[in-house]
Every structure is written in C-alpha cells, then in structure tokens.
Tab-separated table of C-alpha atoms and ligand atoms in Angstrom:
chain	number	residue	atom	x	y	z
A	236	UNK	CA	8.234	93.434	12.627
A	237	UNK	CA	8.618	92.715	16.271
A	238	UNK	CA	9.641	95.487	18.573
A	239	UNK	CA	12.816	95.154	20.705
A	240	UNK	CA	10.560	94.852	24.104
A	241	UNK	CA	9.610	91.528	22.954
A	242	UNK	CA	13.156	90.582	21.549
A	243	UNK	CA	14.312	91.515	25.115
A	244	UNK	CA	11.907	89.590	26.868
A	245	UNK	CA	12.094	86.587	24.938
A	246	UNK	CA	15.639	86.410	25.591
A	247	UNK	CA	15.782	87.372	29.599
A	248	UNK	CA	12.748	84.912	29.864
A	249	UNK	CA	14.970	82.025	27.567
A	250	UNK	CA	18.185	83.296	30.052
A	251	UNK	CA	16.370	83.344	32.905
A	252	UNK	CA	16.712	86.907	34.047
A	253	UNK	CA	12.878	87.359	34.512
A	254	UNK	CA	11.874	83.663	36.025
A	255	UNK	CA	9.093	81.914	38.103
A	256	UNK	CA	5.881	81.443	36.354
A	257	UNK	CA	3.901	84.150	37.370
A	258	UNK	CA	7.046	86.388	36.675
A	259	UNK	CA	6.979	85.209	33.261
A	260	UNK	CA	3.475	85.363	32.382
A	261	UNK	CA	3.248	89.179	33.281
A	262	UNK	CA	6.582	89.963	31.470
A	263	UNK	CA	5.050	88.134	28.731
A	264	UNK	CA	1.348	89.995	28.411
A	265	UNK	CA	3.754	93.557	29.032
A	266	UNK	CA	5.755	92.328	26.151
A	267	UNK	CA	2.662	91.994	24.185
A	268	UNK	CA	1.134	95.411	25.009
A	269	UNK	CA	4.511	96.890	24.276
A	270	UNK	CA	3.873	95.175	20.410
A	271	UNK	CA	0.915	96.495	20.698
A	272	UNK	CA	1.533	100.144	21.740
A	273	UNK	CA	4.869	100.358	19.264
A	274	UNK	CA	3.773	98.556	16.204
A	275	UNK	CA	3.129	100.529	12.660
A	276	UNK	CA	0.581	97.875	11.054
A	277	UNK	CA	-1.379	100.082	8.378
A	278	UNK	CA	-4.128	97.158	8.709
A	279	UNK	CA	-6.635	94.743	11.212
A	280	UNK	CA	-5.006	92.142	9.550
A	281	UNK	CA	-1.412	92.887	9.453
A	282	UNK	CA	-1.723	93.944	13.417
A	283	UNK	CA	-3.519	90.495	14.336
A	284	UNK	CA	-0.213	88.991	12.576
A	285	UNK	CA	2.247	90.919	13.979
A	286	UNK	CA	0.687	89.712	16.961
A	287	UNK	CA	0.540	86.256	16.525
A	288	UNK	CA	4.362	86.324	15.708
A	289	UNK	CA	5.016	88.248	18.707
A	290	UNK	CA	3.220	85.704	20.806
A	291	UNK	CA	4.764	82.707	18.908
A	292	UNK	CA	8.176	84.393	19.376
A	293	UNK	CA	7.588	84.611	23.117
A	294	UNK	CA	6.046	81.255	23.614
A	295	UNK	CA	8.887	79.919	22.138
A	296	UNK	CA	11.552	80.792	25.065
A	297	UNK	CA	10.793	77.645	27.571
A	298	UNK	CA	8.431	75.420	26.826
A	299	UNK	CA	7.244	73.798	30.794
A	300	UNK	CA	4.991	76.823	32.456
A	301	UNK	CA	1.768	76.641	31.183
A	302	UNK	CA	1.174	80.479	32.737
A	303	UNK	CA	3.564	81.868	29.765
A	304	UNK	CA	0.858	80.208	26.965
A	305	UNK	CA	-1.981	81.006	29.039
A	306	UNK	CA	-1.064	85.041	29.630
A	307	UNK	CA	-0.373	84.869	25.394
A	308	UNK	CA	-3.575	83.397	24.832
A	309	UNK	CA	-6.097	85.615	27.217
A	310	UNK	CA	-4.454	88.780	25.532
A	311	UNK	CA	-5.098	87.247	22.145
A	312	UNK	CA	-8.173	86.622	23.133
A	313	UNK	CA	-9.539	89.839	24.342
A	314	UNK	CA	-8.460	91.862	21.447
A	315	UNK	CA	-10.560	92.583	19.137
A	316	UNK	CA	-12.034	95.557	17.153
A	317	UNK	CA	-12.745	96.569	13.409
A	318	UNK	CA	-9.996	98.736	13.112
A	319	UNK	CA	-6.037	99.020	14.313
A	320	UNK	CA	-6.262	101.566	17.010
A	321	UNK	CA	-9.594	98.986	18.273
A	322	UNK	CA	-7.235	96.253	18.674
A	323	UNK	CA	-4.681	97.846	19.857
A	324	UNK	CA	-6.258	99.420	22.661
A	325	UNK	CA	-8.172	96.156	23.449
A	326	UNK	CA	-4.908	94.132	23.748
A	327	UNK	CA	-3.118	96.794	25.740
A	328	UNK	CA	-6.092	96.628	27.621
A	329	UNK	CA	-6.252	92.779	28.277
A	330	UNK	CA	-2.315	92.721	29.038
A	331	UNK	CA	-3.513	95.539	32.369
A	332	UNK	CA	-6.721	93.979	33.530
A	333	UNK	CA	-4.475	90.099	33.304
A	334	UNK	CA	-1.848	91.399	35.416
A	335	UNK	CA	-3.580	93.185	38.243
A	336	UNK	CA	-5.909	89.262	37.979
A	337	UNK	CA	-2.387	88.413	38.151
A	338	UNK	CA	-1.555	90.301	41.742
A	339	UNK	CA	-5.285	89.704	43.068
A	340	UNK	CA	-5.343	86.147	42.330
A	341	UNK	CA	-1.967	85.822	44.006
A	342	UNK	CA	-3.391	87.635	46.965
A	343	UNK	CA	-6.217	85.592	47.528
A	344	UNK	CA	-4.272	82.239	47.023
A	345	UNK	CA	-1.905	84.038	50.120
A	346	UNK	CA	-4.881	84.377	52.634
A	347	UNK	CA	-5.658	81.137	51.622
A	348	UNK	CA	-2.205	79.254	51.692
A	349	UNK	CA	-1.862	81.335	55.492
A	350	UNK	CA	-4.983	79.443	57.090
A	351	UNK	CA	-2.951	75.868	56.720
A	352	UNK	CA	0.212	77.708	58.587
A	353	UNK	CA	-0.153	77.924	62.268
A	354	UNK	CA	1.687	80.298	64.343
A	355	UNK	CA	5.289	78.805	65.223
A	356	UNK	CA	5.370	76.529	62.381
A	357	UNK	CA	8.354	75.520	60.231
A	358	UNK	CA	7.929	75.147	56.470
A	359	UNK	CA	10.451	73.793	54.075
A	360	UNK	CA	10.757	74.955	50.699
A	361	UNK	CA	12.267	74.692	47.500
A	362	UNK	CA	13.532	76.800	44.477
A	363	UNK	CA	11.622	80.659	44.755
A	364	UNK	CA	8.159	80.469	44.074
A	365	UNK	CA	6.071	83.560	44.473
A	366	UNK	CA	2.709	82.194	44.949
A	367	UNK	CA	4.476	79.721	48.100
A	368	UNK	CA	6.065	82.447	49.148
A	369	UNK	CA	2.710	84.709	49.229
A	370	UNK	CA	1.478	82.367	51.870
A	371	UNK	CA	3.971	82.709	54.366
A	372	UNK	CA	3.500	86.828	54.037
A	373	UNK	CA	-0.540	86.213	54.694
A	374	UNK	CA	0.716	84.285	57.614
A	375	UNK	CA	3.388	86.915	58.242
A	376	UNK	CA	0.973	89.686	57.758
A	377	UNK	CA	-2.042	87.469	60.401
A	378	UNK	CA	0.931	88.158	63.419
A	379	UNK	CA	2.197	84.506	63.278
A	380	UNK	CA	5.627	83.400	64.019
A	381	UNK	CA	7.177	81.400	60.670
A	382	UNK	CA	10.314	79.842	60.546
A	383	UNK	CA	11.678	77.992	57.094
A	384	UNK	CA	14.464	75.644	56.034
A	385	UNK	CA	15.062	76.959	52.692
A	386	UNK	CA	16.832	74.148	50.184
A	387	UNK	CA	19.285	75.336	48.047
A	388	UNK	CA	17.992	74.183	44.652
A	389	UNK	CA	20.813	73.110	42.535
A	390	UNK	CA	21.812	73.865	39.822
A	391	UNK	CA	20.632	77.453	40.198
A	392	UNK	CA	20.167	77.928	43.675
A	393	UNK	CA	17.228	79.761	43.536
A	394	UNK	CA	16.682	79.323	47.068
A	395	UNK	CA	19.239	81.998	47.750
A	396	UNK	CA	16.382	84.032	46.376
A	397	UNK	CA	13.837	82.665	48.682
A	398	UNK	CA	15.922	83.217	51.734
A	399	UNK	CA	16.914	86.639	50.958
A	400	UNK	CA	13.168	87.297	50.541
A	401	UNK	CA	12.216	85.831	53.775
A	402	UNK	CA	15.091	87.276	55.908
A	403	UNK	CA	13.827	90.209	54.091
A	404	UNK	CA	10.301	90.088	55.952
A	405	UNK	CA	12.097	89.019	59.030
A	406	UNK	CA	11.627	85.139	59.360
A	407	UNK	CA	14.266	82.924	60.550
A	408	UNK	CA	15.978	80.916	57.865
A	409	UNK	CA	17.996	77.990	57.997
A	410	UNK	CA	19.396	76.868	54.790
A	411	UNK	CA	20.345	73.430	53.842
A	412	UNK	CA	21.881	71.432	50.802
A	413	UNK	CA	19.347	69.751	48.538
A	414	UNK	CA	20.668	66.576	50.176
A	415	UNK	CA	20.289	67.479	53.780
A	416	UNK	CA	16.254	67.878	53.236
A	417	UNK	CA	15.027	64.334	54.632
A	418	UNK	CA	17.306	64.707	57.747
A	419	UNK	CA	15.114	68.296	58.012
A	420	UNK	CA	12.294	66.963	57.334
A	421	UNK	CA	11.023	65.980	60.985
A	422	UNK	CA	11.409	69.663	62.090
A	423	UNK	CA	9.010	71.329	59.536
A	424	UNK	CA	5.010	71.573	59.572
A	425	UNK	CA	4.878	71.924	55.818
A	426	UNK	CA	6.993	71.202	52.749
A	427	UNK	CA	5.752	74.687	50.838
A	428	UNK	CA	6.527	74.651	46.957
A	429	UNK	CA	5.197	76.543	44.181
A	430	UNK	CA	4.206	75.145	40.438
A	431	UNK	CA	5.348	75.709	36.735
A	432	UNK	CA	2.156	73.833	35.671
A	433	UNK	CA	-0.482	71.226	36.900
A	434	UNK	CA	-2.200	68.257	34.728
A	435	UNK	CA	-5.490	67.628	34.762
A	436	UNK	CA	-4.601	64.076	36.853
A	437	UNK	CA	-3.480	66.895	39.917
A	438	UNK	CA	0.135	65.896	39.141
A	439	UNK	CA	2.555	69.188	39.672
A	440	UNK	CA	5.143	69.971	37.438
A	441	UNK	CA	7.772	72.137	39.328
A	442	UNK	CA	11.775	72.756	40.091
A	443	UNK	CA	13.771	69.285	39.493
A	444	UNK	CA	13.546	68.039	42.767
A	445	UNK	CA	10.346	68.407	44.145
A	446	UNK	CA	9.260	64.896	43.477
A	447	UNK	CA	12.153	63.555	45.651
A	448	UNK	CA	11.410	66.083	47.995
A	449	UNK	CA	7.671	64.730	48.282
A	450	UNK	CA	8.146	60.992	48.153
A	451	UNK	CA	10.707	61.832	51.274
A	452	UNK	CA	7.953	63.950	52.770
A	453	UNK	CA	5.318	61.200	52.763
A	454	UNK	CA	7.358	59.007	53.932
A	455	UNK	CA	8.327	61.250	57.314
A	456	UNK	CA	4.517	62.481	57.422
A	457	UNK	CA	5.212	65.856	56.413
A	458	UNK	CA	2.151	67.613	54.426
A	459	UNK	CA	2.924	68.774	50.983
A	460	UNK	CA	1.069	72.174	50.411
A	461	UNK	CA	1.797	73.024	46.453
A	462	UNK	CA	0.660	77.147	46.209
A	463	UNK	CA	-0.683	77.585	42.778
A	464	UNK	CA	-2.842	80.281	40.902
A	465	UNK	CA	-5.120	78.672	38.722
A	466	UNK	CA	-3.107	79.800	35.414
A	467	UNK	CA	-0.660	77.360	36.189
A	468	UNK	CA	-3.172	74.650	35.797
A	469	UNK	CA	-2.447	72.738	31.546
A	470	UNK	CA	-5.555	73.005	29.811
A	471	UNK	CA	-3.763	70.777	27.247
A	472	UNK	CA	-3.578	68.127	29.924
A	473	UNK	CA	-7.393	67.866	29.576
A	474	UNK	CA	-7.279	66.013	26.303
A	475	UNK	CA	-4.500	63.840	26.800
A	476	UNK	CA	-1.338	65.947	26.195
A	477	UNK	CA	1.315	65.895	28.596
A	478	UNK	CA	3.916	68.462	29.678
A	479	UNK	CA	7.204	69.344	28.235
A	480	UNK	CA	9.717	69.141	30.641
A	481	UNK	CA	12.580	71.793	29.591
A	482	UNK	CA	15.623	69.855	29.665
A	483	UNK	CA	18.762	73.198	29.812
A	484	UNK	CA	22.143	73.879	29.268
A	485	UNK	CA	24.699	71.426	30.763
A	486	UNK	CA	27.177	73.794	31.646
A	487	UNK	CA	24.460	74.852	34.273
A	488	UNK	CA	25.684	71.338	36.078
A	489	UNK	CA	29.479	71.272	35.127
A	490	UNK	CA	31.475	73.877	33.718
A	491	UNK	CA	33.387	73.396	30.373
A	492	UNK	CA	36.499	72.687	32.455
A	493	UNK	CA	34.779	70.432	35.000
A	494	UNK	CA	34.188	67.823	32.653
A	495	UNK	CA	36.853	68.014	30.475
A	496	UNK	CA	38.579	67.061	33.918
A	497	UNK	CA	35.984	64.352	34.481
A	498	UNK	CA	36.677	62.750	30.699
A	499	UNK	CA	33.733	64.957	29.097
A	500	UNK	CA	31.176	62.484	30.648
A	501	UNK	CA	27.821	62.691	29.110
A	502	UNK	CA	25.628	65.614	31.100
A	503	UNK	CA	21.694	65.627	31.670
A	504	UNK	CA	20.019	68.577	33.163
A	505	UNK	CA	16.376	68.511	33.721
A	506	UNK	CA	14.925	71.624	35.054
A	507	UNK	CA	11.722	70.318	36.076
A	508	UNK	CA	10.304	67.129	37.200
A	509	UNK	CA	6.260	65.370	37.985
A	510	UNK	CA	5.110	64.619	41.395
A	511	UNK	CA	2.434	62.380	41.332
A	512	UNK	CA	-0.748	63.150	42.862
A	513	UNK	CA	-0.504	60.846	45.967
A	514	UNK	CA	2.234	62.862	47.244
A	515	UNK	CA	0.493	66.084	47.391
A	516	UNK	CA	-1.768	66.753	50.451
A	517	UNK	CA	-3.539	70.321	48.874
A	518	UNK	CA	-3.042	72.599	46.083
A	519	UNK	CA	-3.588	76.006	47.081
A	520	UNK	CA	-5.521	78.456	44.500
A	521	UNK	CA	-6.956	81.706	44.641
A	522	UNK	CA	-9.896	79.625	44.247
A	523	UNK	CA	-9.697	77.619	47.169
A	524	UNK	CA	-7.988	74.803	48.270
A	525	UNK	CA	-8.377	71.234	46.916
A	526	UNK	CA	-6.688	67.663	47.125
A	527	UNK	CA	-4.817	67.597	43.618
A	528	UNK	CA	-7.480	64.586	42.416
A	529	UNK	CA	-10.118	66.922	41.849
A	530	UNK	CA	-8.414	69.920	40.456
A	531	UNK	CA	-9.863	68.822	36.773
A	532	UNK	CA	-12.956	69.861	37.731
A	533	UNK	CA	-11.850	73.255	38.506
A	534	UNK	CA	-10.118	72.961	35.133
A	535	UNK	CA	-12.847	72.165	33.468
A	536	UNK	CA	-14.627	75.240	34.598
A	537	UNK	CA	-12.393	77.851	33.923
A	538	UNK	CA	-10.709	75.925	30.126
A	539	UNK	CA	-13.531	73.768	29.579
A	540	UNK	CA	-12.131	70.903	27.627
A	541	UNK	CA	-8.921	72.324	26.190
A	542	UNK	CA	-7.615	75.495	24.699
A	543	UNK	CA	-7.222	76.539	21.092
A	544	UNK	CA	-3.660	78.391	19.888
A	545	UNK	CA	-4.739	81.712	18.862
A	546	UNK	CA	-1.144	82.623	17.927
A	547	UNK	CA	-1.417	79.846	15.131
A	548	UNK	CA	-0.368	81.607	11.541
B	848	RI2	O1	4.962	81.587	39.703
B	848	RI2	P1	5.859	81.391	40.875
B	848	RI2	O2	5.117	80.841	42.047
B	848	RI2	O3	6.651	82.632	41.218
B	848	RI2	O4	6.979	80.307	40.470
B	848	RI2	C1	6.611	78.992	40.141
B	848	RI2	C2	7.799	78.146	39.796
B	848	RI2	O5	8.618	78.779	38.801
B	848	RI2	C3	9.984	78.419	39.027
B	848	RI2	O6	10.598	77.947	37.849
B	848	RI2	P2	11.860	78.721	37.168
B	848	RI2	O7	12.754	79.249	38.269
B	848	RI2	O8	11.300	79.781	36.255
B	848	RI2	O9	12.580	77.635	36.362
B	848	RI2	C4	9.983	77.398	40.147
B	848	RI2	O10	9.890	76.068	39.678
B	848	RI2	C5	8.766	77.828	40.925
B	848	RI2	O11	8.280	76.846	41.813
C-alpha cells in the first residue's frame, strides 16, 4: 500500500541520511505527495487511509523533532475533496505551498537572526542547523565580517557539516573538540544553535550537548541565540506533554570491538538533550525574536491549545 518513496524516506530519515529538522519535515511532506501522486486507491476513503498509514509510517522514524509531526499533520490537514483525484491534488498541493513556507520562513528567521550579529563578530556553534546557519548568510549576505568556532558534535560530528558549509561561503572557521568549548567561549559574540523542538515553557530541545554548552555560556556571559522556525515549536507541550528524547544506537559511541575491549560496559547514547529557559537569551523565528518565556504565546496563536493526530486509524 505504501509506495517505495515513503519506504525510502522513512528509512534515510530513521538512518540519518536526510537530517536536521527542517530537512526532515520537507522530505517528509515530499514523501507524502509522492503517496499521493503514485497511489491506486479506487476510493475517498481508501486514499485518506493510505494516507494516514503513510504518515504514521513516517512519523514513526525518530520520535524528538516536532517539525516531522507538524509537516504530516498540515498536509493531512489541507487535503480534502469529495473525490480521489480532489484529494490527491489538494495534498500534493499542501506538501508545495508547506515547503516553499518552509524556505520563506527560513528566510525571514535569517534577516532576523543577522540583526543580533555585528560585523566582526565570532559565533560558536554546535551540530548543523540550517535555520542557525541561515543567520550567519543574512549577515554574510548584509557585507559583515563573521568568524565561527565550529564544535565538533560527537558522536556524529555534524559540525564537519557546518564548517564545510561556512568555509563554503567564505568565513573563517576554527574548529574545536566538544570539550575545548568553555576555554572558546571568551572569544565568541554568540553561542548560535539551531532546535529539534521547543516546549511551551521556552525550553529547547536540540543536539546532546547544547545544555552544557549553555550553562558554560552563562556562566562566561556569552548570549545564547537559539534560530528556530516556528514549526519547531511542540504544540503537545501546551497541554502538559513533554518531549521524547531519541535515545540511538550505541555503536554510534563505541564500536562492537571498542567495548568488547573495554569489558562490554553498559553504553547510553542520547541524541538530544533540554536547555532550560534561563539559559537562552532569544529564540529567533521568522516571526520575530522573543526571550524563550513568552514563546507560548506565540504558540498559542499559531496551535491554539494543542494539536489533534490526523494520521490516527
Ligand atoms: O532544522 P535545522 O535548523 O536544519 O536543524 C535543527 C536541528 O536538527 C539537528 O538534529 P539531527 O542532526 O537531525 O539529529 C540538530 O540538532 C539541529 O540543531
């Protein structure tokens, strides 16, 4: 019943191959479309469930960034019709018009993110995150001078991503160990991070390590700017749910033959973790910027007070 496109992306978004939240959402609501465009349901009914499973199937890959549910949901959402061509072209449709809100939201949050980044500044970062990194190109792009220390992000170094980017639009990088960032800390402006999701409290749920990083930035009087599109902020969070922090594989710390030579000790591997909002100076949205305590009233607008599961058989 479900086409191979959304097989395929369910398993490079559960491997990792297409990553970062936005990244994820838009492979997601393509995914969909793809569904959409491919599938043979004879009726309204049998399309909505086909559907439904293909959005359940896709949900299911990693369960911490709130953009993968929320891109399922506004292309459930928008389709409708009487008929099976109806919904079809409504939900291939909704999957276009989310992704360009996708790109123009991301945009908007860059001209915004820019105005805190003066020329000659230094920002640290950590993991890849295309909404922090969309900041630094408005700033880029305004004729300032950036220059980043770019943490490697264990276990997955994603920051090899984020240097390669920046090198790529020709700003001086300096990368460090995951260790070395409080010794770093008193030559950067900014610390610059991205989000997998935000609660309704203005806590940020992002790569393991960014709470660490932030307590350490406080502490040195470093501003924390956290660049965020508003589908990263939980709806759920609203009504008292928390966030699922995806805990993966454990030979992404130590290889099979690492800890067989360290007596099979037992192996944790937490790919996200909270930072409280008291160590975050400003999330960044296309919306605006705000201090992270009153981000639930933006939340309110735009999800009201929670979300529903349209996938739901
Ligand atoms: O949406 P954008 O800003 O690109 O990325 C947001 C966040 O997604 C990533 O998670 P992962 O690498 O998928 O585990 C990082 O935690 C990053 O900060």
């Amino acid at each position: 019943m479900l086409v191979p496109e959304v097989e395929e992306t369910a398993e490079d978004i559960a491997e990792m191959e297409i990553r970062g939240a936005a990244t994820i959402a838009a492979a997601a609501a393509d995914a969909l479309a793809a569904q959409a465009e491919a599938s043979d349901a004879e009726t309204p009914a049998e399309f909505r469930e086909e559907m439904r499973s293909a959005a359940r199937h896709l949900r299911d890959t990693r369960p911490t960034a709130v953009s993968l549910p929320n891109a399922l949901r506004y292309v459930l959402r928008e389709m409708e019709g009487e008929t099976v061509s109806e919904l079809r072209a409504t939900a291939v449709d909704a999957a276009e018009a989310f992704e360009a809100q996708l790109d123009r939201a991301q945009d908007d949050l860059g001209e915004i993110g820019a105005n805190r980044l003066r020329d000659g500044d230094t920002v640290m970062t950590h993991c890849h995150s295309t909404d922090a990194l969309a900041c630094v190109k408005a700033a880029l792009d305004d004729g300032k001078h950036i220059e980043a220390i770019v943490k490697e992000t264990r276990p997955r170094k994603q920051g090899h991503i984020t240097a390669e980017q920046l090198r790529e639009w020709g700003v001086p990088v300096t990368m460090v160990v995951d260790n070395a960032a409080r010794r770093y800390l008193d030559d950067c402006d900014h610390v610059l991070v991205g989000a997998d999701s935000i609660a309704a409290d203005g806590s940020v749920i992002n790569k393991i390590g960014t709470s660490m990083l932030a307590v350490a930035a406080r502490e040195r009087g470093t501003p924390i700017m956290v660049a965020a599109q508003t589908l990263k902020l939980h709806p759920d969070t609203l009504t008292g749910h928390t966030v699922e922090i995806e805990m993966r594989d454990e030979t992404e710390v130590l290889s099979d033959e690492e800890r067989e030579a360290l007596g099979n000790p037992d192996v944790d591997n937490p790919a996200f973790d909270v930072t409280p909002p008291r160590y975050v100076d400003a999330i960044v949205t296309e919306r605006g910027q705000f201090p992270p305590e009153s981000i639930v009233t933006l939340m309110r607008e735009l999800y009201g007070e929670g979300t529903t599961e349209p996938w739901a058989e």
